[in-house]
């Protein structure tokens, strides 16, 4: 099968679906008095004893500059704390506070139930097919970078500007992924 010669319509639908999902997920985050990136950090740190900023950024796809501001706000809310790394004096570890851990324990089941509502009409086979198709597309995208790395979108020169133009409701720092 030869590749399409014009911009595939499916990419526009993929961007729209991504934006719709982020908006949907943000509704639940706001019920917890969090932004979507803050919820992502809570969900990520809840499975760890703490992470460096670098590792947290890699896991959440939030860039270092944006991540610092989000962590500052979460620290002010008493949800996370920074501690000096015992192995590297230059880095800090971010971890959940007791309040953050309590929120994590509340948020995980609620968020999973909320997100799973989207898939109630899909069979397990449908979900597996969707997952493998999206993984294949993501691998193709990262292979096209030349180095195969999974860089956060706003670290890829020029590309983020193009994607922002496609996304109608882009808000800096509140969206992860394509937009």
mmCIF file with all atom_site columns, C-alpha atoms in Angstrom:
data_model
loop_
_atom_site.group_PDB
_atom_site.id
_atom_site.type_symbol
_atom_site.label_atom_id
_atom_site.label_alt_id
_atom_site.label_comp_id
_atom_site.label_asym_id
_atom_site.label_entity_id
_atom_site.label_seq_id
_atom_site.pdbx_PDB_ins_code
_atom_site.Cartn_x
_atom_site.Cartn_y
_atom_site.Cartn_z
_atom_site.occupancy
_atom_site.B_iso_or_equiv
_atom_site.pdbx_formal_charge
_atom_site.auth_seq_id
_atom_site.auth_comp_id
_atom_site.auth_asym_id
_atom_site.auth_atom_id
_atom_site.pdbx_PDB_model_num
ATOM 1   C CA . UNK A 1 1   ? 0.000   0.000  0.000  1.00 0.00 ? 1   UNK A CA 1
ATOM 2   C CA . UNK A 1 2   ? 1.474   3.332  -1.033 1.00 0.00 ? 2   UNK A CA 1
ATOM 3   C CA . UNK A 1 3   ? 1.343   6.305  1.345  1.00 0.00 ? 3   UNK A CA 1
ATOM 4   C CA . UNK A 1 4   ? -1.239  9.031  0.700  1.00 0.00 ? 4   UNK A CA 1
ATOM 5   C CA . UNK A 1 5   ? -0.078  11.920 -1.464 1.00 0.00 ? 5   UNK A CA 1
ATOM 6   C CA . UNK A 1 6   ? -2.070  14.607 0.364  1.00 0.00 ? 6   UNK A CA 1
ATOM 7   C CA . UNK A 1 7   ? -2.517  15.478 4.016  1.00 0.00 ? 7   UNK A CA 1
ATOM 8   C CA . UNK A 1 8   ? -4.504  12.572 5.462  1.00 0.00 ? 8   UNK A CA 1
ATOM 9   C CA . UNK A 1 9   ? -7.913  13.618 6.817  1.00 0.00 ? 9   UNK A CA 1
ATOM 10  C CA . UNK A 1 10  ? -7.390  11.184 9.675  1.00 0.00 ? 10  UNK A CA 1
ATOM 11  C CA . UNK A 1 11  ? -4.713  13.468 11.144 1.00 0.00 ? 11  UNK A CA 1
ATOM 12  C CA . UNK A 1 12  ? -7.207  16.293 11.465 1.00 0.00 ? 12  UNK A CA 1
ATOM 13  C CA . UNK A 1 13  ? -9.589  13.896 13.212 1.00 0.00 ? 13  UNK A CA 1
ATOM 14  C CA . UNK A 1 14  ? -6.767  12.707 15.464 1.00 0.00 ? 14  UNK A CA 1
ATOM 15  C CA . UNK A 1 15  ? -5.985  16.277 16.553 1.00 0.00 ? 15  UNK A CA 1
ATOM 16  C CA . UNK A 1 16  ? -9.685  17.015 17.127 1.00 0.00 ? 16  UNK A CA 1
ATOM 17  C CA . UNK A 1 17  ? -10.105 13.792 19.110 1.00 0.00 ? 17  UNK A CA 1
ATOM 18  C CA . UNK A 1 18  ? -7.061  14.599 21.207 1.00 0.00 ? 18  UNK A CA 1
ATOM 19  C CA . UNK A 1 19  ? -8.430  18.060 21.976 1.00 0.00 ? 19  UNK A CA 1
ATOM 20  C CA . UNK A 1 20  ? -11.874 16.626 22.791 1.00 0.00 ? 20  UNK A CA 1
ATOM 21  C CA . UNK A 1 21  ? -10.329 14.083 25.161 1.00 0.00 ? 21  UNK A CA 1
ATOM 22  C CA . UNK A 1 22  ? -8.197  16.710 26.895 1.00 0.00 ? 22  UNK A CA 1
ATOM 23  C CA . UNK A 1 23  ? -11.251 18.917 27.372 1.00 0.00 ? 23  UNK A CA 1
ATOM 24  C CA . UNK A 1 24  ? -13.233 15.917 28.695 1.00 0.00 ? 24  UNK A CA 1
ATOM 25  C CA . UNK A 1 25  ? -10.457 14.916 31.114 1.00 0.00 ? 25  UNK A CA 1
ATOM 26  C CA . UNK A 1 26  ? -10.024 18.520 32.265 1.00 0.00 ? 26  UNK A CA 1
ATOM 27  C CA . UNK A 1 27  ? -13.656 18.586 33.438 1.00 0.00 ? 27  UNK A CA 1
ATOM 28  C CA . UNK A 1 28  ? -12.895 15.841 35.964 1.00 0.00 ? 28  UNK A CA 1
ATOM 29  C CA . UNK A 1 29  ? -9.609  17.485 36.978 1.00 0.00 ? 29  UNK A CA 1
ATOM 30  C CA . UNK A 1 30  ? -11.473 20.699 37.767 1.00 0.00 ? 30  UNK A CA 1
ATOM 31  C CA . UNK A 1 31  ? -13.876 18.813 40.073 1.00 0.00 ? 31  UNK A CA 1
ATOM 32  C CA . UNK A 1 32  ? -10.758 17.963 42.091 1.00 0.00 ? 32  UNK A CA 1
ATOM 33  C CA . UNK A 1 33  ? -9.692  21.643 41.985 1.00 0.00 ? 33  UNK A CA 1
ATOM 34  C CA . UNK A 1 34  ? -6.760  20.750 39.729 1.00 0.00 ? 34  UNK A CA 1
ATOM 35  C CA . UNK A 1 35  ? -5.712  21.572 36.209 1.00 0.00 ? 35  UNK A CA 1
ATOM 36  C CA . UNK A 1 36  ? -5.208  18.657 33.842 1.00 0.00 ? 36  UNK A CA 1
ATOM 37  C CA . UNK A 1 37  ? -1.385  18.818 34.110 1.00 0.00 ? 37  UNK A CA 1
ATOM 38  C CA . UNK A 1 38  ? -1.671  18.896 37.917 1.00 0.00 ? 38  UNK A CA 1
ATOM 39  C CA . UNK A 1 39  ? -3.865  15.789 37.838 1.00 0.00 ? 39  UNK A CA 1
ATOM 40  C CA . UNK A 1 40  ? -1.366  14.118 35.506 1.00 0.00 ? 40  UNK A CA 1
ATOM 41  C CA . UNK A 1 41  ? 1.424   14.860 38.010 1.00 0.00 ? 41  UNK A CA 1
ATOM 42  C CA . UNK A 1 42  ? -0.653  13.543 40.935 1.00 0.00 ? 42  UNK A CA 1
ATOM 43  C CA . UNK A 1 43  ? -1.391  10.333 39.002 1.00 0.00 ? 43  UNK A CA 1
ATOM 44  C CA . UNK A 1 44  ? 2.264   9.956  37.989 1.00 0.00 ? 44  UNK A CA 1
ATOM 45  C CA . UNK A 1 45  ? 3.800   10.657 41.401 1.00 0.00 ? 45  UNK A CA 1
ATOM 46  C CA . UNK A 1 46  ? 1.248   8.485  43.193 1.00 0.00 ? 46  UNK A CA 1
ATOM 47  C CA . UNK A 1 47  ? 2.963   5.423  41.772 1.00 0.00 ? 47  UNK A CA 1
ATOM 48  C CA . UNK A 1 48  ? 6.442   6.527  42.861 1.00 0.00 ? 48  UNK A CA 1
ATOM 49  C CA . UNK A 1 49  ? 8.343   7.630  45.943 1.00 0.00 ? 49  UNK A CA 1
ATOM 50  C CA . UNK A 1 50  ? 9.331   10.760 44.084 1.00 0.00 ? 50  UNK A CA 1
ATOM 51  C CA . UNK A 1 51  ? 10.965  11.755 40.802 1.00 0.00 ? 51  UNK A CA 1
ATOM 52  C CA . UNK A 1 52  ? 13.438  14.241 39.492 1.00 0.00 ? 52  UNK A CA 1
ATOM 53  C CA . UNK A 1 53  ? 12.016  17.083 37.429 1.00 0.00 ? 53  UNK A CA 1
ATOM 54  C CA . UNK A 1 54  ? 13.604  15.501 34.363 1.00 0.00 ? 54  UNK A CA 1
ATOM 55  C CA . UNK A 1 55  ? 11.954  12.114 34.902 1.00 0.00 ? 55  UNK A CA 1
ATOM 56  C CA . UNK A 1 56  ? 8.594   13.683 35.812 1.00 0.00 ? 56  UNK A CA 1
ATOM 57  C CA . UNK A 1 57  ? 8.729   15.734 32.618 1.00 0.00 ? 57  UNK A CA 1
ATOM 58  C CA . UNK A 1 58  ? 9.491   12.620 30.587 1.00 0.00 ? 58  UNK A CA 1
ATOM 59  C CA . UNK A 1 59  ? 6.610   10.682 32.152 1.00 0.00 ? 59  UNK A CA 1
ATOM 60  C CA . UNK A 1 60  ? 4.050   13.495 31.793 1.00 0.00 ? 60  UNK A CA 1
ATOM 61  C CA . UNK A 1 61  ? 5.352   15.077 28.568 1.00 0.00 ? 61  UNK A CA 1
ATOM 62  C CA . UNK A 1 62  ? 5.418   18.445 30.335 1.00 0.00 ? 62  UNK A CA 1
ATOM 63  C CA . UNK A 1 63  ? 8.497   20.518 29.537 1.00 0.00 ? 63  UNK A CA 1
ATOM 64  C CA . UNK A 1 64  ? 10.853  21.646 32.279 1.00 0.00 ? 64  UNK A CA 1
ATOM 65  C CA . UNK A 1 65  ? 9.896   25.325 32.101 1.00 0.00 ? 65  UNK A CA 1
ATOM 66  C CA . UNK A 1 66  ? 6.175   24.608 32.286 1.00 0.00 ? 66  UNK A CA 1
ATOM 67  C CA . UNK A 1 67  ? 6.680   21.903 34.902 1.00 0.00 ? 67  UNK A CA 1
ATOM 68  C CA . UNK A 1 68  ? 8.422   24.296 37.290 1.00 0.00 ? 68  UNK A CA 1
ATOM 69  C CA . UNK A 1 69  ? 5.420   26.636 37.389 1.00 0.00 ? 69  UNK A CA 1
ATOM 70  C CA . UNK A 1 70  ? 2.971   23.775 37.835 1.00 0.00 ? 70  UNK A CA 1
ATOM 71  C CA . UNK A 1 71  ? 5.030   22.302 40.693 1.00 0.00 ? 71  UNK A CA 1
ATOM 72  C CA . UNK A 1 72  ? 5.263   25.753 42.317 1.00 0.00 ? 72  UNK A CA 1
ATOM 73  C CA . UNK A 1 73  ? 1.455   26.022 42.320 1.00 0.00 ? 73  UNK A CA 1
ATOM 74  C CA . UNK A 1 74  ? 1.035   22.456 43.587 1.00 0.00 ? 74  UNK A CA 1
ATOM 75  C CA . UNK A 1 75  ? 3.588   23.086 46.320 1.00 0.00 ? 75  UNK A CA 1
ATOM 76  C CA . UNK A 1 76  ? 1.626   26.194 47.356 1.00 0.00 ? 76  UNK A CA 1
ATOM 77  C CA . UNK A 1 77  ? -1.516  23.998 47.603 1.00 0.00 ? 77  UNK A CA 1
ATOM 78  C CA . UNK A 1 78  ? 0.405   21.558 49.829 1.00 0.00 ? 78  UNK A CA 1
ATOM 79  C CA . UNK A 1 79  ? 0.169   18.670 47.356 1.00 0.00 ? 79  UNK A CA 1
ATOM 80  C CA . UNK A 1 80  ? 3.860   18.171 46.540 1.00 0.00 ? 80  UNK A CA 1
ATOM 81  C CA . UNK A 1 81  ? 7.204   18.917 48.096 1.00 0.00 ? 81  UNK A CA 1
ATOM 82  C CA . UNK A 1 82  ? 10.726  19.227 46.758 1.00 0.00 ? 82  UNK A CA 1
ATOM 83  C CA . UNK A 1 83  ? 13.632  17.555 48.463 1.00 0.00 ? 83  UNK A CA 1
ATOM 84  C CA . UNK A 1 84  ? 17.296  17.571 47.584 1.00 0.00 ? 84  UNK A CA 1
ATOM 85  C CA . UNK A 1 85  ? 18.527  14.492 45.767 1.00 0.00 ? 85  UNK A CA 1
ATOM 86  C CA . UNK A 1 86  ? 20.835  12.368 47.897 1.00 0.00 ? 86  UNK A CA 1
ATOM 87  C CA . UNK A 1 87  ? 22.747  11.207 44.820 1.00 0.00 ? 87  UNK A CA 1
ATOM 88  C CA . UNK A 1 88  ? 22.959  14.450 42.824 1.00 0.00 ? 88  UNK A CA 1
ATOM 89  C CA . UNK A 1 89  ? 23.324  17.740 44.667 1.00 0.00 ? 89  UNK A CA 1
ATOM 90  C CA . UNK A 1 90  ? 22.134  19.648 41.600 1.00 0.00 ? 90  UNK A CA 1
ATOM 91  C CA . UNK A 1 91  ? 18.745  18.005 41.316 1.00 0.00 ? 91  UNK A CA 1
ATOM 92  C CA . UNK A 1 92  ? 15.590  17.983 43.336 1.00 0.00 ? 92  UNK A CA 1
ATOM 93  C CA . UNK A 1 93  ? 13.098  15.211 43.869 1.00 0.00 ? 93  UNK A CA 1
ATOM 94  C CA . UNK A 1 94  ? 9.397   16.028 43.667 1.00 0.00 ? 94  UNK A CA 1
ATOM 95  C CA . UNK A 1 95  ? 7.096   13.851 45.726 1.00 0.00 ? 95  UNK A CA 1
ATOM 96  C CA . UNK A 1 96  ? 3.552   13.902 47.003 1.00 0.00 ? 96  UNK A CA 1
ATOM 97  C CA . UNK A 1 97  ? 2.823   15.204 50.475 1.00 0.00 ? 97  UNK A CA 1
ATOM 98  C CA . UNK A 1 98  ? 0.354   13.382 52.707 1.00 0.00 ? 98  UNK A CA 1
ATOM 99  C CA . UNK A 1 99  ? -2.404  15.602 51.271 1.00 0.00 ? 99  UNK A CA 1
ATOM 100 C CA . UNK A 1 100 ? -1.197  14.815 47.745 1.00 0.00 ? 100 UNK A CA 1
ATOM 101 C CA . UNK A 1 101 ? -1.165  11.080 48.460 1.00 0.00 ? 101 UNK A CA 1
ATOM 102 C CA . UNK A 1 102 ? -4.697  11.277 49.882 1.00 0.00 ? 102 UNK A CA 1
ATOM 103 C CA . UNK A 1 103 ? -5.831  13.101 46.743 1.00 0.00 ? 103 UNK A CA 1
ATOM 104 C CA . UNK A 1 104 ? -4.099  10.458 44.598 1.00 0.00 ? 104 UNK A CA 1
ATOM 105 C CA . UNK A 1 105 ? -5.956  7.661  46.391 1.00 0.00 ? 105 UNK A CA 1
ATOM 106 C CA . UNK A 1 106 ? -9.253  9.499  45.780 1.00 0.00 ? 106 UNK A CA 1
ATOM 107 C CA . UNK A 1 107 ? -8.484  10.599 42.225 1.00 0.00 ? 107 UNK A CA 1
ATOM 108 C CA . UNK A 1 108 ? -7.327  7.314  40.688 1.00 0.00 ? 108 UNK A CA 1
ATOM 109 C CA . UNK A 1 109 ? -10.576 5.358  40.982 1.00 0.00 ? 109 UNK A CA 1
ATOM 110 C CA . UNK A 1 110 ? -12.686 8.428  40.175 1.00 0.00 ? 110 UNK A CA 1
ATOM 111 C CA . UNK A 1 111 ? -10.618 9.338  37.127 1.00 0.00 ? 111 UNK A CA 1
ATOM 112 C CA . UNK A 1 112 ? -10.504 5.761  35.824 1.00 0.00 ? 112 UNK A CA 1
ATOM 113 C CA . UNK A 1 113 ? -14.282 5.481  36.124 1.00 0.00 ? 113 UNK A CA 1
ATOM 114 C CA . UNK A 1 114 ? -14.704 8.844  34.416 1.00 0.00 ? 114 UNK A CA 1
ATOM 115 C CA . UNK A 1 115 ? -12.385 8.014  31.497 1.00 0.00 ? 115 UNK A CA 1
ATOM 116 C CA . UNK A 1 116 ? -13.697 4.453  31.133 1.00 0.00 ? 116 UNK A CA 1
ATOM 117 C CA . UNK A 1 117 ? -17.133 5.905  30.356 1.00 0.00 ? 117 UNK A CA 1
ATOM 118 C CA . UNK A 1 118 ? -15.709 6.872  26.965 1.00 0.00 ? 118 UNK A CA 1
ATOM 119 C CA . UNK A 1 119 ? -15.010 3.241  26.114 1.00 0.00 ? 119 UNK A CA 1
ATOM 120 C CA . UNK A 1 120 ? -18.196 1.560  27.327 1.00 0.00 ? 120 UNK A CA 1
ATOM 121 C CA . UNK A 1 121 ? -19.457 1.086  23.742 1.00 0.00 ? 121 UNK A CA 1
ATOM 122 C CA . UNK A 1 122 ? -16.179 -0.450 22.562 1.00 0.00 ? 122 UNK A CA 1
ATOM 123 C CA . UNK A 1 123 ? -15.237 -4.116 22.673 1.00 0.00 ? 123 UNK A CA 1
ATOM 124 C CA . UNK A 1 124 ? -11.889 -5.232 24.058 1.00 0.00 ? 124 UNK A CA 1
ATOM 125 C CA . UNK A 1 125 ? -10.896 -6.013 20.461 1.00 0.00 ? 125 UNK A CA 1
ATOM 126 C CA . UNK A 1 126 ? -11.823 -2.465 19.357 1.00 0.00 ? 126 UNK A CA 1
ATOM 127 C CA . UNK A 1 127 ? -9.699  -1.003 22.146 1.00 0.00 ? 127 UNK A CA 1
ATOM 128 C CA . UNK A 1 128 ? -6.738  -3.274 21.359 1.00 0.00 ? 128 UNK A CA 1
ATOM 129 C CA . UNK A 1 129 ? -6.939  -2.346 17.655 1.00 0.00 ? 129 UNK A CA 1
ATOM 130 C CA . UNK A 1 130 ? -7.110  1.355  18.442 1.00 0.00 ? 130 UNK A CA 1
ATOM 131 C CA . UNK A 1 131 ? -4.155  1.090  20.815 1.00 0.00 ? 131 UNK A CA 1
ATOM 132 C CA . UNK A 1 132 ? -1.958  -0.799 18.335 1.00 0.00 ? 132 UNK A CA 1
ATOM 133 C CA . UNK A 1 133 ? -2.861  1.584  15.496 1.00 0.00 ? 133 UNK A CA 1
ATOM 134 C CA . UNK A 1 134 ? -2.048  4.662  17.582 1.00 0.00 ? 134 UNK A CA 1
ATOM 135 C CA . UNK A 1 135 ? 1.216   3.072  18.784 1.00 0.00 ? 135 UNK A CA 1
ATOM 136 C CA . UNK A 1 136 ? 2.204   2.353  15.189 1.00 0.00 ? 136 UNK A CA 1
ATOM 137 C CA . UNK A 1 137 ? 1.479   5.972  14.210 1.00 0.00 ? 137 UNK A CA 1
ATOM 138 C CA . UNK A 1 138 ? 3.428   7.320  17.212 1.00 0.00 ? 138 UNK A CA 1
ATOM 139 C CA . UNK A 1 139 ? 6.425   5.141  16.320 1.00 0.00 ? 139 UNK A CA 1
ATOM 140 C CA . UNK A 1 140 ? 6.295   6.437  12.744 1.00 0.00 ? 140 UNK A CA 1
ATOM 141 C CA . UNK A 1 141 ? 6.193   10.023 14.004 1.00 0.00 ? 141 UNK A CA 1
ATOM 142 C CA . UNK A 1 142 ? 9.185   9.543  16.293 1.00 0.00 ? 142 UNK A CA 1
ATOM 143 C CA . UNK A 1 143 ? 11.088  7.651  13.616 1.00 0.00 ? 143 UNK A CA 1
ATOM 144 C CA . UNK A 1 144 ? 10.558  10.665 11.345 1.00 0.00 ? 144 UNK A CA 1
ATOM 145 C CA . UNK A 1 145 ? 12.360  12.862 13.915 1.00 0.00 ? 145 UNK A CA 1
ATOM 146 C CA . UNK A 1 146 ? 15.527  11.140 12.808 1.00 0.00 ? 146 UNK A CA 1
ATOM 147 C CA . UNK A 1 147 ? 16.678  10.264 16.311 1.00 0.00 ? 147 UNK A CA 1
ATOM 148 C CA . UNK A 1 148 ? 13.565  8.299  17.272 1.00 0.00 ? 148 UNK A CA 1
ATOM 149 C CA . UNK A 1 149 ? 13.232  10.163 20.572 1.00 0.00 ? 149 UNK A CA 1
ATOM 150 C CA . UNK A 1 150 ? 9.948   11.060 22.238 1.00 0.00 ? 150 UNK A CA 1
ATOM 151 C CA . UNK A 1 151 ? 10.456  14.762 22.878 1.00 0.00 ? 151 UNK A CA 1
ATOM 152 C CA . UNK A 1 152 ? 7.725   16.936 24.387 1.00 0.00 ? 152 UNK A CA 1
ATOM 153 C CA . UNK A 1 153 ? 5.918   18.772 21.622 1.00 0.00 ? 153 UNK A CA 1
ATOM 154 C CA . UNK A 1 154 ? 7.111   22.270 22.466 1.00 0.00 ? 154 UNK A CA 1
ATOM 155 C CA . UNK A 1 155 ? 10.746  21.167 22.306 1.00 0.00 ? 155 UNK A CA 1
ATOM 156 C CA . UNK A 1 156 ? 10.392  20.330 18.626 1.00 0.00 ? 156 UNK A CA 1
ATOM 157 C CA . UNK A 1 157 ? 11.265  23.531 16.810 1.00 0.00 ? 157 UNK A CA 1
ATOM 158 C CA . UNK A 1 158 ? 8.498   24.935 14.648 1.00 0.00 ? 158 UNK A CA 1
ATOM 159 C CA . UNK A 1 159 ? 6.147   21.979 14.956 1.00 0.00 ? 159 UNK A CA 1
ATOM 160 C CA . UNK A 1 160 ? 4.285   23.182 18.027 1.00 0.00 ? 160 UNK A CA 1
ATOM 161 C CA . UNK A 1 161 ? 3.388   26.446 16.319 1.00 0.00 ? 161 UNK A CA 1
ATOM 162 C CA . UNK A 1 162 ? 1.761   24.526 13.483 1.00 0.00 ? 162 UNK A CA 1
ATOM 163 C CA . UNK A 1 163 ? -0.224  22.329 15.857 1.00 0.00 ? 163 UNK A CA 1
ATOM 164 C CA . UNK A 1 164 ? -1.373  25.305 17.953 1.00 0.00 ? 164 UNK A CA 1
ATOM 165 C CA . UNK A 1 165 ? -2.846  26.839 14.805 1.00 0.00 ? 165 UNK A CA 1
ATOM 166 C CA . UNK A 1 166 ? -4.981  23.722 14.315 1.00 0.00 ? 166 UNK A CA 1
ATOM 167 C CA . UNK A 1 167 ? -6.218  23.559 17.905 1.00 0.00 ? 167 UNK A CA 1
ATOM 168 C CA . UNK A 1 168 ? -8.904  26.135 18.677 1.00 0.00 ? 168 UNK A CA 1
ATOM 169 C CA . UNK A 1 169 ? -8.814  26.127 22.473 1.00 0.00 ? 169 UNK A CA 1
ATOM 170 C CA . UNK A 1 170 ? -5.097  25.866 23.153 1.00 0.00 ? 170 UNK A CA 1
ATOM 171 C CA . UNK A 1 171 ? -4.089  27.102 26.621 1.00 0.00 ? 171 UNK A CA 1
ATOM 172 C CA . UNK A 1 172 ? -0.385  27.101 27.454 1.00 0.00 ? 172 UNK A CA 1
ATOM 173 C CA . UNK A 1 173 ? 0.460   24.619 30.192 1.00 0.00 ? 173 UNK A CA 1
ATOM 174 C CA . UNK A 1 174 ? -3.026  23.119 30.397 1.00 0.00 ? 174 UNK A CA 1
ATOM 175 C CA . UNK A 1 175 ? -2.685  20.716 27.523 1.00 0.00 ? 175 UNK A CA 1
ATOM 176 C CA . UNK A 1 176 ? -0.413  17.741 27.065 1.00 0.00 ? 176 UNK A CA 1
ATOM 177 C CA . UNK A 1 177 ? 0.221   15.853 23.841 1.00 0.00 ? 177 UNK A CA 1
ATOM 178 C CA . UNK A 1 178 ? -0.491  17.101 20.351 1.00 0.00 ? 178 UNK A CA 1
ATOM 179 C CA . UNK A 1 179 ? -1.926  20.478 21.332 1.00 0.00 ? 179 UNK A CA 1
#
